[in-house]
Amino acid sequence: MIQIRLQNTKSRRKEVFEPIDPANVRMYLCGPTVYDRAHIGNARPVVVFDVLFRLLRHVYGADHVTYVRNLTDVDDKINAKAAATGRPIREITDETIAWYHQDMAALGALSPTHEPRATDYIGEMILMIEELITSGHAYAAQGHVLFDVRSFPEYGRLSGRSVDDMIAGARVEVAPYKRDPMDFVLWKPSEAGVPGWDSPWGHGRPGWHIECSAMSHALLGAAFDIHAGGIDLQFPHHENEIAQSSCAHPGCGFARVWMHNEMLQVEGKKMSKSLGNFFTVRDLLDQGIPGEVIRMVYLGTHYGKPMDWTTDKAKAAEATLRKWRGLVAGVAPARAPAPAVVAALADDLNTAGAIAALHELAAQGDLAGLRASAALLGLLEDAMGGWAEVPEVDLSDLTARLADLRQAAMASKDFSAVDALKSALMGAGVEVRMSKAGVELLPGPEFDPARLEALK
RNA sequence: GGCGGGUUGGCGGAGAGGUUACGCAGCGGAUUGCAAAUCCGUGAAGACCGGUUCGAUUCCGGUACCCGCCUCCA
């Protein structure tokens, strides 16, 4: 059995991964709030932990891994969008979910085993909140239910801070009904026009954090293996999840390993709408950057480090993928990925190291191995290769013409006509290869048939 | 203010206490009418200051700078 080691945010250490049940390895990833297109920062954890999913399936068997990624379809941002556009909430969330599925599929992310929608688990959330009240970890006040952070001594452990530290320097929402400023909302009242459900505390809706606690419990149980997400979620979201789940199901342990990916920048700066460097995945796809290329760029940086999205990287990734796709075309994948690639991924998901190992395979000419290994990273798969296909064109006439011109030039020593045709061909994106053996023309990535017409 | 991450050759980006990362670009060569593609070869690094060590870019401490979270945002 391959030993997987993962950096656990909870212990701040790289630990040997030992599943609770090797026959059912369980992971949970915090998914999107569905009010708008996913931006490229949202997509990083999806791609990174898709590789983890693939690795776990490889090691424990495809039928022995359960991957849950939720869809948050109840949220004030969604409400705001509905109010601003006058559209029904369900229409907005359904549309956004469809976009999300398209965009993540374009990045080669496998579908999770389960994709629960928060609104389908309101009952479970209410039940969990009732348990928390009963056990003294939560209290109702003025239509709200709040989690009592002082009732959970470990609160703050994941993010390495104490409640007192946080209050000292933080801007916290002061509300008269809170016992402690750090107490957070489990349930809040819904005014007219805002989605709400009947509950023991009146008509209302859940707070943000409780959904993940309720859904992970429903689908993965009180204890599971891996909980992942962006580092920005470490506090407060994951901290609050731990508090809720640990108190609702004492002694179960909740998630064993917490994994967090670092943030993404664009050309060295924080991505933000105000800087004008804000991109959705769809923006990049529409610019003609293939999903596989975006994926390759993501995997070129270890997930634990900040990643910089640059157009240079996209170009480099595209060139590499094009080269590899050319090499493996028509080659059947080996039965198993190369040990070096598996070893790199098993070492805390070292995707950059794995890509280096792919380069080695390519250099050694182990194309079957390259293909099988790349698949573990979700690369070089048939389904994603459409972008790299060169158009089928008959260039035999032009090949013959160039060959004849060259033949004549060899005798006359005047190559001007040959060079003229050559540069015209290159201008049309045709790769021109001339050797002693003869002339060869190949459509390149920039191939433009329209420009070729002019040569006829 | 509190918590956390980062700083590696021209660029991107890993591992490892002592032995080539790797890729791109560059340079030299083969090949070519010239190129392209391909192949061979090659220079180049680890923010700064201390400590541990026979030896550190790798471990420890400090400094500087950058970034993130603590607040709706990933």
Short mmCIF file of C-alpha atoms (C1' of nucleotides) in Angstrom, two decimals:
data_model
loop_
_atom_site.label_atom_id
_atom_site.label_comp_id
_atom_site.label_asym_id
_atom_site.label_seq_id
_atom_site.Cartn_x
_atom_site.Cartn_y
_atom_site.Cartn_z
CA MET A 1 0.00 0.00 0.00
CA ILE A 2 1.32 3.39 -1.00
CA GLN A 3 1.88 5.67 1.94
CA ILE A 4 0.24 9.05 1.55
CA ARG A 5 1.44 11.96 3.66
CA LEU A 6 -0.61 15.12 4.02
CA GLN A 7 0.00 18.44 5.67
CA ASN A 8 -2.63 18.72 8.40
CA THR A 9 -3.55 22.29 9.28
CA LYS A 10 -4.83 21.06 12.62
CA SER A 11 -1.46 19.67 13.74
CA ARG A 12 0.67 21.90 11.49
CA ARG A 13 2.51 18.77 10.49
CA LYS A 14 2.85 16.48 7.56
CA GLU A 15 1.23 13.26 8.73
CA VAL A 16 0.98 9.76 7.36
CA PHE A 17 -2.57 9.38 6.12
CA GLU A 18 -4.42 6.47 7.68
CA PRO A 19 -8.07 6.29 6.72
CA ILE A 20 -10.65 5.48 9.34
CA ASP A 21 -12.01 2.86 6.95
CA PRO A 22 -9.87 1.99 3.92
CA ALA A 23 -12.96 0.55 2.28
CA ASN A 24 -14.60 3.96 2.42
CA VAL A 25 -12.22 6.89 2.47
CA ARG A 26 -14.20 10.07 2.96
CA MET A 27 -13.38 13.64 2.03
CA TYR A 28 -15.35 16.88 2.12
CA LEU A 29 -14.60 20.05 0.22
CA CYS A 30 -16.33 23.34 0.86
CA GLY A 31 -18.04 24.20 -2.41
CA PRO A 32 -19.32 27.41 -3.90
CA THR A 33 -22.02 29.83 -2.90
CA VAL A 34 -24.04 29.81 -6.07
CA TYR A 35 -24.79 33.42 -6.89
CA ASP A 36 -22.32 34.02 -9.72
CA ARG A 37 -19.74 32.44 -12.01
CA ALA A 38 -16.83 30.79 -10.25
CA HIS A 39 -13.70 32.88 -10.46
CA ILE A 40 -10.24 31.41 -10.90
CA GLY A 41 -9.59 31.56 -7.17
CA ASN A 42 -12.67 29.43 -6.52
CA ALA A 43 -11.40 26.86 -8.97
CA ARG A 44 -8.02 26.25 -7.37
CA PRO A 45 -9.26 24.05 -4.50
CA VAL A 46 -11.54 22.22 -6.93
CA VAL A 47 -8.61 21.25 -9.16
CA VAL A 48 -6.16 20.62 -6.35
CA PHE A 49 -8.48 18.39 -4.37
CA ASP A 50 -9.65 16.71 -7.54
CA VAL A 51 -6.09 15.41 -7.76
CA LEU A 52 -6.36 14.22 -4.16
CA PHE A 53 -9.60 12.46 -5.08
CA ARG A 54 -7.87 10.79 -8.01
CA LEU A 55 -4.92 9.78 -5.86
CA LEU A 56 -7.15 8.28 -3.18
CA ARG A 57 -9.10 6.39 -5.82
CA HIS A 58 -5.84 5.09 -7.22
CA VAL A 59 -4.57 3.93 -3.85
CA TYR A 60 -7.77 2.67 -2.21
CA GLY A 61 -9.82 1.83 -5.29
CA ALA A 62 -12.28 3.91 -7.23
CA ASP A 63 -15.24 2.45 -5.36
CA HIS A 64 -13.74 3.07 -1.96
CA VAL A 65 -13.61 6.85 -1.87
CA THR A 66 -16.54 9.14 -1.08
CA TYR A 67 -16.10 12.76 -2.03
CA VAL A 68 -18.63 15.37 -0.96
CA ARG A 69 -18.60 18.92 -2.26
CA ASN A 70 -21.52 21.06 -1.19
CA LEU A 71 -23.48 23.73 -2.99
CA THR A 72 -24.45 26.67 -0.83
CA ASP A 73 -27.76 27.82 -2.23
CA VAL A 74 -29.01 29.80 0.71
CA ASP A 75 -27.05 32.94 1.37
CA ASP A 76 -27.56 36.67 1.64
CA LYS A 77 -25.55 37.30 -1.52
CA ILE A 78 -28.05 35.17 -3.40
CA ASN A 79 -30.89 37.07 -1.78
CA ALA A 80 -29.27 40.33 -2.78
CA LYS A 81 -28.93 39.20 -6.37
CA ALA A 82 -32.54 38.11 -6.45
CA ALA A 83 -33.64 41.46 -5.08
CA ALA A 84 -31.47 43.32 -7.57
CA THR A 85 -32.60 41.37 -10.61
CA GLY A 86 -36.16 40.56 -9.63
CA ARG A 87 -35.53 36.92 -10.51
CA PRO A 88 -36.61 33.97 -8.38
CA ILE A 89 -33.89 32.58 -6.14
CA ARG A 90 -34.26 29.06 -7.41
CA GLU A 91 -33.77 30.24 -10.97
CA ILE A 92 -30.55 32.01 -10.00
CA THR A 93 -29.14 29.10 -8.04
CA ASP A 94 -30.08 26.51 -10.67
CA GLU A 95 -28.49 28.58 -13.39
CA THR A 96 -25.34 29.19 -11.37
CA ILE A 97 -25.03 25.52 -10.50
CA ALA A 98 -25.28 24.59 -14.17
CA TRP A 99 -22.52 27.11 -14.97
CA TYR A 100 -20.43 25.74 -12.16
CA HIS A 101 -20.74 22.21 -13.44
CA GLN A 102 -19.80 23.27 -16.96
CA ASP A 103 -16.80 25.29 -15.83
CA MET A 104 -15.42 22.71 -13.44
CA ALA A 105 -15.89 19.98 -16.03
CA ALA A 106 -13.93 22.12 -18.46
CA LEU A 107 -11.09 22.07 -15.93
CA GLY A 108 -11.22 18.30 -15.90
CA ALA A 109 -12.57 17.98 -12.37
CA LEU A 110 -14.34 14.70 -11.72
CA SER A 111 -17.82 14.90 -10.30
CA PRO A 112 -17.88 14.40 -6.55
CA THR A 113 -19.75 11.42 -5.20
CA HIS A 114 -22.31 13.75 -3.64
CA GLU A 115 -23.09 17.41 -4.21
CA PRO A 116 -25.62 18.27 -1.54
CA ARG A 117 -27.57 21.51 -1.76
CA ALA A 118 -27.90 23.31 1.53
CA THR A 119 -31.62 23.85 1.04
CA ASP A 120 -32.13 20.09 0.93
CA TYR A 121 -30.68 19.75 4.44
CA ILE A 122 -32.53 22.40 6.39
CA GLY A 123 -34.18 19.72 8.52
CA GLU A 124 -30.83 18.23 9.46
CA MET A 125 -29.53 21.68 10.33
CA ILE A 126 -32.50 22.41 12.59
CA LEU A 127 -31.98 19.08 14.29
CA MET A 128 -28.33 19.78 14.89
CA ILE A 129 -29.08 23.24 16.26
CA GLU A 130 -31.62 21.73 18.66
CA GLU A 131 -28.98 19.28 19.86
CA LEU A 132 -26.56 22.12 20.43
CA ILE A 133 -29.12 24.01 22.47
CA THR A 134 -29.97 20.93 24.51
CA SER A 135 -26.36 20.24 25.30
CA GLY A 136 -25.77 23.84 26.33
CA HIS A 137 -23.58 24.90 23.42
CA ALA A 138 -26.09 27.22 21.83
CA TYR A 139 -28.83 29.58 22.90
CA ALA A 140 -31.82 31.23 21.33
CA ALA A 141 -32.20 34.97 21.59
CA GLN A 142 -34.49 37.35 19.74
CA GLY A 143 -35.28 34.94 16.93
CA HIS A 144 -31.61 34.06 16.53
CA VAL A 145 -29.75 31.01 17.69
CA LEU A 146 -26.13 31.56 18.56
CA PHE A 147 -23.27 29.22 19.23
CA ASP A 148 -21.67 29.85 22.59
CA VAL A 149 -17.95 29.86 21.84
CA ARG A 150 -17.08 29.89 25.53
CA SER A 151 -18.73 26.49 25.86
CA PHE A 152 -16.11 24.91 23.60
CA PRO A 153 -12.65 25.28 25.12
CA GLU A 154 -10.95 24.18 21.91
CA TYR A 155 -12.47 27.04 19.95
CA GLY A 156 -9.66 28.65 17.97
CA ARG A 157 -7.37 25.68 17.90
CA LEU A 158 -7.47 25.12 14.17
CA SER A 159 -6.50 28.67 13.40
CA GLY A 160 -4.17 29.02 16.35
CA ARG A 161 -5.89 31.76 18.26
CA SER A 162 -7.81 32.15 21.44
CA VAL A 163 -11.19 33.77 21.83
CA ASP A 164 -9.58 36.52 23.89
CA ASP A 165 -6.97 37.20 21.22
CA MET A 166 -9.65 37.52 18.62
CA ILE A 167 -11.78 39.90 20.58
CA ALA A 168 -8.75 42.04 21.39
CA GLY A 169 -7.87 42.97 17.84
CA ALA A 170 -10.80 42.08 15.70
CA ARG A 171 -13.77 43.95 14.51
CA VAL A 172 -16.60 41.74 15.57
CA GLU A 173 -20.23 42.29 15.04
CA VAL A 174 -21.61 43.62 18.27
CA ALA A 175 -25.15 42.50 18.86
CA PRO A 176 -27.09 42.90 22.06
CA TYR A 177 -28.32 39.32 21.96
CA LYS A 178 -24.82 37.84 21.94
CA ARG A 179 -23.38 36.53 25.18
CA ASP A 180 -19.90 36.85 23.77
CA PRO A 181 -18.87 39.01 20.83
CA MET A 182 -17.38 35.96 19.11
CA ASP A 183 -20.58 33.93 19.29
CA PHE A 184 -21.76 33.18 15.78
CA VAL A 185 -25.15 32.67 14.23
CA LEU A 186 -26.63 29.23 13.73
CA TRP A 187 -30.07 30.48 12.81
CA LYS A 188 -31.46 33.90 12.03
CA PRO A 189 -34.93 35.27 11.41
CA SER A 190 -36.10 35.87 7.84
CA GLU A 191 -38.12 38.93 7.08
CA ALA A 192 -40.69 38.89 4.31
CA GLY A 193 -39.28 38.40 0.83
CA VAL A 194 -36.28 36.43 2.04
CA PRO A 195 -36.14 32.64 1.99
CA GLY A 196 -37.13 31.11 5.27
CA TRP A 197 -38.20 27.91 6.90
CA ASP A 198 -40.31 27.26 9.95
CA SER A 199 -38.30 26.30 12.98
CA PRO A 200 -38.63 26.16 16.76
CA TRP A 201 -37.23 29.72 16.76
CA GLY A 202 -39.63 31.10 14.23
CA HIS A 203 -39.49 31.61 10.49
CA GLY A 204 -35.85 31.92 9.55
CA ARG A 205 -32.79 30.61 7.76
CA PRO A 206 -29.53 28.97 8.74
CA GLY A 207 -26.27 30.73 9.37
CA TRP A 208 -23.46 30.04 6.96
CA HIS A 209 -21.45 27.46 8.88
CA ILE A 210 -24.08 25.01 10.04
CA GLU A 211 -24.79 23.64 6.58
CA CYS A 212 -21.36 22.04 6.21
CA SER A 213 -21.63 20.47 9.64
CA ALA A 214 -25.07 19.08 8.86
CA MET A 215 -24.28 17.86 5.37
CA SER A 216 -20.94 16.28 6.19
CA HIS A 217 -22.62 14.46 9.06
CA ALA A 218 -25.49 13.28 6.88
CA LEU A 219 -23.28 12.02 4.07
CA LEU A 220 -19.98 11.11 5.71
CA GLY A 221 -20.83 10.51 9.34
CA ALA A 222 -19.69 12.07 12.58
CA ALA A 223 -16.07 11.24 11.85
CA PHE A 224 -14.42 11.26 8.46
CA ASP A 225 -10.98 11.53 6.95
CA ILE A 226 -10.30 14.78 5.15
CA HIS A 227 -11.88 18.20 5.17
CA ALA A 228 -10.50 20.64 2.65
CA GLY A 229 -10.91 24.18 1.43
CA GLY A 230 -9.17 27.47 0.85
CA ILE A 231 -7.02 28.90 3.63
CA ASP A 232 -9.40 31.84 3.86
CA LEU A 233 -11.98 29.42 5.22
CA GLN A 234 -9.74 28.32 8.08
CA PHE A 235 -11.24 31.07 10.14
CA PRO A 236 -14.03 31.52 10.85
CA HIS A 237 -15.79 28.96 8.69
CA HIS A 238 -13.85 25.81 9.54
CA GLU A 239 -13.31 26.83 13.11
CA ASN A 240 -17.04 27.17 13.49
CA GLU A 241 -17.71 23.89 11.75
CA ILE A 242 -15.41 22.15 14.19
CA ALA A 243 -17.15 23.78 17.12
CA GLN A 244 -20.62 22.82 15.91
CA SER A 245 -19.82 19.28 14.88
CA SER A 246 -17.63 18.49 17.86
CA CYS A 247 -20.26 19.70 20.29
CA ALA A 248 -23.15 18.04 18.49
CA HIS A 249 -21.30 14.74 18.28
CA PRO A 250 -18.90 14.71 21.22
CA GLY A 251 -15.97 12.35 21.09
CA CYS A 252 -16.38 11.49 17.43
CA GLY A 253 -13.48 13.59 16.24
CA PHE A 254 -15.13 15.12 13.15
CA ALA A 255 -12.58 15.59 10.36
CA ARG A 256 -9.19 14.07 11.02
CA VAL A 257 -7.13 15.90 8.46
CA TRP A 258 -7.69 19.52 7.53
CA MET A 259 -6.17 20.65 4.27
CA HIS A 260 -6.04 24.23 3.07
CA ASN A 261 -4.85 25.60 -0.21
CA GLU A 262 -3.17 28.99 -0.32
CA MET A 263 -4.64 31.89 -2.22
CA LEU A 264 -4.25 32.88 -5.81
CA GLN A 265 -2.89 36.08 -7.23
CA VAL A 266 -2.99 37.53 -10.72
CA GLU A 267 0.24 38.88 -12.20
CA GLY A 268 1.63 39.24 -8.69
CA LYS A 269 -1.33 41.09 -7.23
CA LYS A 270 -4.36 40.12 -5.30
CA MET A 271 -7.21 39.45 -7.65
CA SER A 272 -9.88 42.04 -7.13
CA LYS A 273 -12.58 43.70 -9.12
CA SER A 274 -11.18 47.12 -8.34
CA LEU A 275 -7.77 46.28 -9.80
CA GLY A 276 -9.41 44.99 -12.94
CA ASN A 277 -7.62 41.67 -12.70
CA PHE A 278 -10.64 39.67 -11.72
CA PHE A 279 -11.35 36.67 -13.94
CA THR A 280 -13.90 33.95 -13.89
CA VAL A 281 -13.05 30.54 -15.25
CA ARG A 282 -15.50 31.25 -18.04
CA ASP A 283 -13.64 34.46 -18.93
CA LEU A 284 -10.46 32.48 -19.49
CA LEU A 285 -12.22 29.75 -21.44
CA ASP A 286 -13.86 32.38 -23.61
CA GLN A 287 -10.46 33.93 -24.25
CA GLY A 288 -9.54 30.62 -25.81
CA ILE A 289 -7.45 29.31 -22.96
CA PRO A 290 -8.31 25.62 -22.77
CA GLY A 291 -9.45 24.20 -19.45
CA GLU A 292 -6.64 21.70 -19.52
CA VAL A 293 -4.14 24.55 -19.74
CA ILE A 294 -5.73 26.30 -16.77
CA ARG A 295 -5.55 23.05 -14.87
CA MET A 296 -1.88 22.59 -15.73
CA VAL A 297 -1.10 26.10 -14.49
CA TYR A 298 -2.81 25.38 -11.19
CA LEU A 299 -0.91 22.13 -10.74
CA GLY A 300 2.42 23.78 -11.47
CA THR A 301 2.47 25.30 -8.00
CA HIS A 302 2.16 23.34 -4.78
CA TYR A 303 -1.27 23.92 -3.29
CA GLY A 304 0.19 25.14 -0.01
CA LYS A 305 1.88 28.12 -1.62
CA PRO A 306 0.34 31.24 -3.05
CA MET A 307 -0.13 30.80 -6.78
CA ASP A 308 0.32 33.53 -9.31
CA TRP A 309 -1.81 33.36 -12.43
CA THR A 310 0.05 34.87 -15.36
CA THR A 311 -0.46 34.73 -19.09
CA ASP A 312 3.15 33.61 -19.43
CA LYS A 313 2.39 30.54 -17.38
CA ALA A 314 -0.64 29.78 -19.47
CA LYS A 315 1.47 29.99 -22.62
CA ALA A 316 4.14 27.73 -21.18
CA ALA A 317 1.57 25.20 -20.00
CA GLU A 318 -0.09 25.19 -23.37
CA ALA A 319 3.22 24.56 -25.15
CA THR A 320 4.05 21.67 -22.85
CA LEU A 321 0.64 20.08 -23.19
CA ARG A 322 0.73 20.45 -26.94
CA LYS A 323 4.10 18.77 -27.04
CA TRP A 324 2.99 15.93 -24.78
CA ARG A 325 -0.25 15.45 -26.65
CA GLY A 326 1.75 15.14 -29.84
CA LEU A 327 3.91 12.50 -28.23
CA VAL A 328 1.15 10.36 -26.75
CA ALA A 329 -1.24 10.57 -29.71
CA GLY A 330 -2.35 7.05 -30.48
CA VAL A 331 -0.40 5.59 -27.58
CA ALA A 332 -2.33 3.39 -25.17
CA PRO A 333 -1.77 4.26 -21.52
CA ALA A 334 0.32 1.96 -19.39
CA ARG A 335 -1.56 -0.18 -16.90
CA ALA A 336 -0.28 1.86 -13.96
CA PRO A 337 1.10 5.36 -13.45
CA ALA A 338 4.84 5.73 -12.96
CA PRO A 339 6.03 5.26 -9.36
CA ALA A 340 7.80 8.62 -9.40
CA VAL A 341 4.57 10.41 -10.20
CA VAL A 342 2.59 8.53 -7.57
CA ALA A 343 5.35 9.16 -5.03
CA ALA A 344 5.32 12.89 -5.71
CA LEU A 345 1.55 13.10 -5.30
CA ALA A 346 1.61 10.89 -2.22
CA ASP A 347 4.01 13.40 -0.66
CA ASP A 348 1.41 15.98 0.28
CA LEU A 349 0.12 16.36 -3.24
CA ASN A 350 3.33 17.59 -4.80
CA THR A 351 1.80 18.27 -8.18
CA ALA A 352 4.75 20.36 -9.34
CA GLY A 353 7.07 17.46 -8.55
CA ALA A 354 4.71 15.11 -10.36
CA ILE A 355 4.82 17.31 -13.45
CA ALA A 356 8.62 17.25 -13.31
CA ALA A 357 8.38 13.46 -13.24
CA LEU A 358 6.13 13.62 -16.31
CA HIS A 359 8.83 15.59 -18.10
CA GLU A 360 11.27 12.82 -17.26
CA LEU A 361 8.95 10.19 -18.68
CA ALA A 362 8.59 12.22 -21.85
CA ALA A 363 12.36 12.61 -22.13
CA GLN A 364 12.88 8.90 -21.64
CA GLY A 365 10.29 8.11 -24.27
CA ASP A 366 8.06 6.23 -21.86
CA LEU A 367 4.93 7.48 -23.58
CA ALA A 368 2.56 4.85 -22.22
CA GLY A 369 3.81 5.72 -18.74
CA LEU A 370 3.48 9.41 -19.45
CA ARG A 371 -0.11 8.98 -20.48
CA ALA A 372 -1.09 6.79 -17.54
CA SER A 373 0.70 9.06 -15.09
CA ALA A 374 -0.75 12.26 -16.51
CA ALA A 375 -4.21 10.77 -16.04
CA LEU A 376 -3.61 10.72 -12.31
CA LEU A 377 -3.28 14.50 -12.58
CA GLY A 378 -6.28 14.74 -14.87
CA LEU A 379 -4.09 15.67 -17.83
CA LEU A 380 -3.73 14.31 -21.37
CA GLU A 381 -7.06 12.57 -21.22
CA ASP A 382 -8.99 12.11 -24.44
CA ALA A 383 -12.01 14.02 -23.25
CA MET A 384 -10.03 17.22 -22.77
CA GLY A 385 -7.84 17.13 -25.84
CA GLY A 386 -10.11 18.75 -28.41
CA TRP A 387 -8.33 22.06 -28.18
CA ALA A 388 -4.99 20.58 -29.25
CA GLU A 389 -6.25 18.77 -32.33
CA VAL A 390 -4.83 20.03 -35.55
CA PRO A 391 -7.28 20.39 -38.39
CA GLU A 392 -7.27 17.76 -41.10
CA VAL A 393 -6.08 19.49 -44.23
CA ASP A 394 -4.59 18.31 -47.46
CA LEU A 395 -1.37 20.23 -47.96
CA SER A 396 0.01 17.93 -50.63
CA ASP A 397 -0.32 20.45 -53.46
CA LEU A 398 1.56 23.11 -51.55
CA THR A 399 4.11 20.58 -50.42
CA ALA A 400 4.79 19.60 -54.01
CA ARG A 401 4.97 23.22 -55.12
CA LEU A 402 7.45 24.10 -52.41
CA ALA A 403 9.51 21.03 -53.18
CA ASP A 404 9.63 21.93 -56.87
CA LEU A 405 10.62 25.53 -56.17
CA ARG A 406 13.30 24.32 -53.83
CA GLN A 407 14.56 21.81 -56.35
CA ALA A 408 14.92 24.58 -58.91
CA ALA A 409 16.52 26.91 -56.39
CA MET A 410 19.10 24.34 -55.49
CA ALA A 411 20.29 24.53 -59.08
CA SER A 412 19.90 28.27 -59.62
CA LYS A 413 21.09 29.29 -56.14
CA ASP A 414 18.25 31.78 -56.08
CA PHE A 415 16.09 30.93 -53.11
CA SER A 416 13.89 34.03 -53.16
CA ALA A 417 10.81 32.23 -54.49
CA VAL A 418 11.25 29.40 -51.99
CA ASP A 419 11.61 31.83 -49.10
CA ALA A 420 8.58 33.79 -50.22
CA LEU A 421 6.36 30.72 -50.23
CA LYS A 422 7.88 29.53 -46.98
CA SER A 423 7.15 32.74 -45.12
CA ALA A 424 3.65 32.84 -46.56
CA LEU A 425 3.05 29.33 -45.27
CA MET A 426 4.48 30.19 -41.89
CA GLY A 427 2.27 33.25 -41.83
CA ALA A 428 -0.69 30.93 -42.20
CA GLY A 429 0.47 28.93 -39.21
CA VAL A 430 1.96 26.07 -41.17
CA GLU A 431 5.11 24.48 -39.86
CA VAL A 432 7.63 24.12 -42.67
CA ARG A 433 10.20 21.36 -42.46
CA MET A 434 12.81 21.03 -45.16
CA SER A 435 15.52 18.45 -45.11
CA LYS A 436 17.55 16.34 -47.47
CA ALA A 437 14.70 13.86 -47.42
CA GLY A 438 12.27 16.44 -48.76
CA VAL A 439 9.65 18.94 -47.74
CA GLU A 440 7.03 18.44 -45.04
CA LEU A 441 4.17 20.77 -44.14
CA LEU A 442 2.25 20.51 -40.88
CA PRO A 443 -0.60 22.66 -39.64
CA GLY A 444 0.52 24.32 -36.41
CA PRO A 445 -1.42 25.75 -33.47
CA GLU A 446 -1.96 29.07 -35.25
CA PHE A 447 -3.07 27.41 -38.48
CA ASP A 448 -5.37 29.66 -40.48
CA PRO A 449 -6.93 28.03 -43.57
CA ALA A 450 -8.18 31.42 -44.81
CA ARG A 451 -4.64 32.70 -45.27
CA LEU A 452 -3.81 29.51 -47.10
CA GLU A 453 -6.53 30.21 -49.65
CA ALA A 454 -4.63 33.27 -50.82
CA LEU A 455 -1.73 31.05 -51.83
CA LYS A 456 -3.77 28.95 -54.21
"C1'" G B 1 -2.79 44.69 17.33
"C1'" G B 2 -3.51 38.97 16.96
"C1'" C B 3 -2.72 34.55 13.76
"C1'" G B 4 -0.56 32.30 9.50
"C1'" G B 5 2.25 31.78 4.74
"C1'" G B 6 6.28 33.26 1.63
"C1'" U B 7 11.43 35.02 0.03
"C1'" U B 8 15.57 29.45 -4.58
"C1'" G B 9 19.51 30.53 -10.96
"C1'" G B 10 17.01 35.40 -16.53
"C1'" C B 11 11.71 33.48 -15.56
"C1'" G B 12 8.57 29.60 -13.44
"C1'" G B 13 9.18 26.04 -9.67
"C1'" A B 14 10.45 21.22 -6.47
"C1'" G B 15 13.20 17.91 -3.40
"C1'" A B 16 17.19 16.80 -0.19
"C1'" G B 17 21.98 18.34 5.88
"C1'" G B 18 27.05 16.54 1.93
"C1'" U B 19 26.11 13.91 -4.67
"C1'" U B 20 22.16 16.97 -11.89
"C1'" A B 21 15.70 18.88 -9.68
"C1'" C B 22 12.71 19.75 -13.67
"C1'" G B 23 10.54 23.15 -17.46
"C1'" C B 24 11.01 27.66 -20.35
"C1'" A B 25 14.56 31.15 -22.04
"C1'" G B 26 20.07 31.74 -23.06
"C1'" C B 27 24.69 29.90 -24.96
"C1'" G B 28 27.71 26.08 -27.94
"C1'" G B 29 27.33 22.06 -31.42
"C1'" A B 30 24.91 18.46 -34.92
"C1'" U B 31 21.36 18.99 -38.80
"C1'" U B 32 19.39 22.78 -42.72
"C1'" G B 33 20.52 26.51 -48.99
"C1'" C B 34 18.58 29.70 -44.68
"C1'" A B 35 15.18 28.44 -41.06
"C1'" A B 36 11.82 25.49 -38.19
"C1'" A B 37 11.54 20.96 -35.67
"C1'" U B 38 14.65 17.46 -33.41
"C1'" C B 39 19.05 15.68 -30.96
"C1'" C B 40 23.67 16.41 -28.00
"C1'" G B 41 26.22 19.55 -24.65
"C1'" U B 42 26.46 23.84 -21.23
"C1'" G B 43 26.74 28.32 -17.73
"C1'" A B 44 23.62 30.13 -13.86
"C1'" A B 45 20.54 29.95 -7.35
"C1'" G B 46 18.51 29.75 -2.65
"C1'" A B 47 16.62 37.80 0.99
"C1'" C B 48 19.98 39.36 5.17
"C1'" C B 49 22.54 38.41 10.09
"C1'" G B 50 23.87 34.91 13.65
"C1'" G B 51 23.80 29.70 15.77
"C1'" U B 52 24.15 24.14 15.60
"C1'" U B 53 27.39 20.90 12.45
"C1'" C B 54 33.27 18.19 9.86
"C1'" G B 55 29.69 20.41 6.36
"C1'" A B 56 23.27 24.21 5.56
"C1'" U B 57 20.20 26.88 0.45
"C1'" U B 58 18.10 22.54 3.59
"C1'" C B 59 17.74 22.50 11.04
"C1'" C B 60 17.36 26.69 15.04
"C1'" G B 61 17.05 32.06 16.40
"C1'" G B 62 16.70 37.03 14.76
"C1'" U B 63 16.12 41.08 10.90
"C1'" A B 64 14.03 42.96 6.40
"C1'" C B 65 10.52 42.82 2.73
"C1'" C B 66 6.02 40.64 0.41
"C1'" C B 67 1.25 38.27 0.98
"C1'" G B 68 -3.14 36.37 3.36
"C1'" C B 69 -6.82 35.81 7.40
"C1'" C B 70 -9.05 38.19 11.69
"C1'" U B 71 -14.79 42.02 8.08
"C1'" C B 72 -19.23 40.46 2.77
"C1'" C B 73 -15.65 38.41 -0.42
"C1'" A B 74 -11.88 32.40 -1.94
#
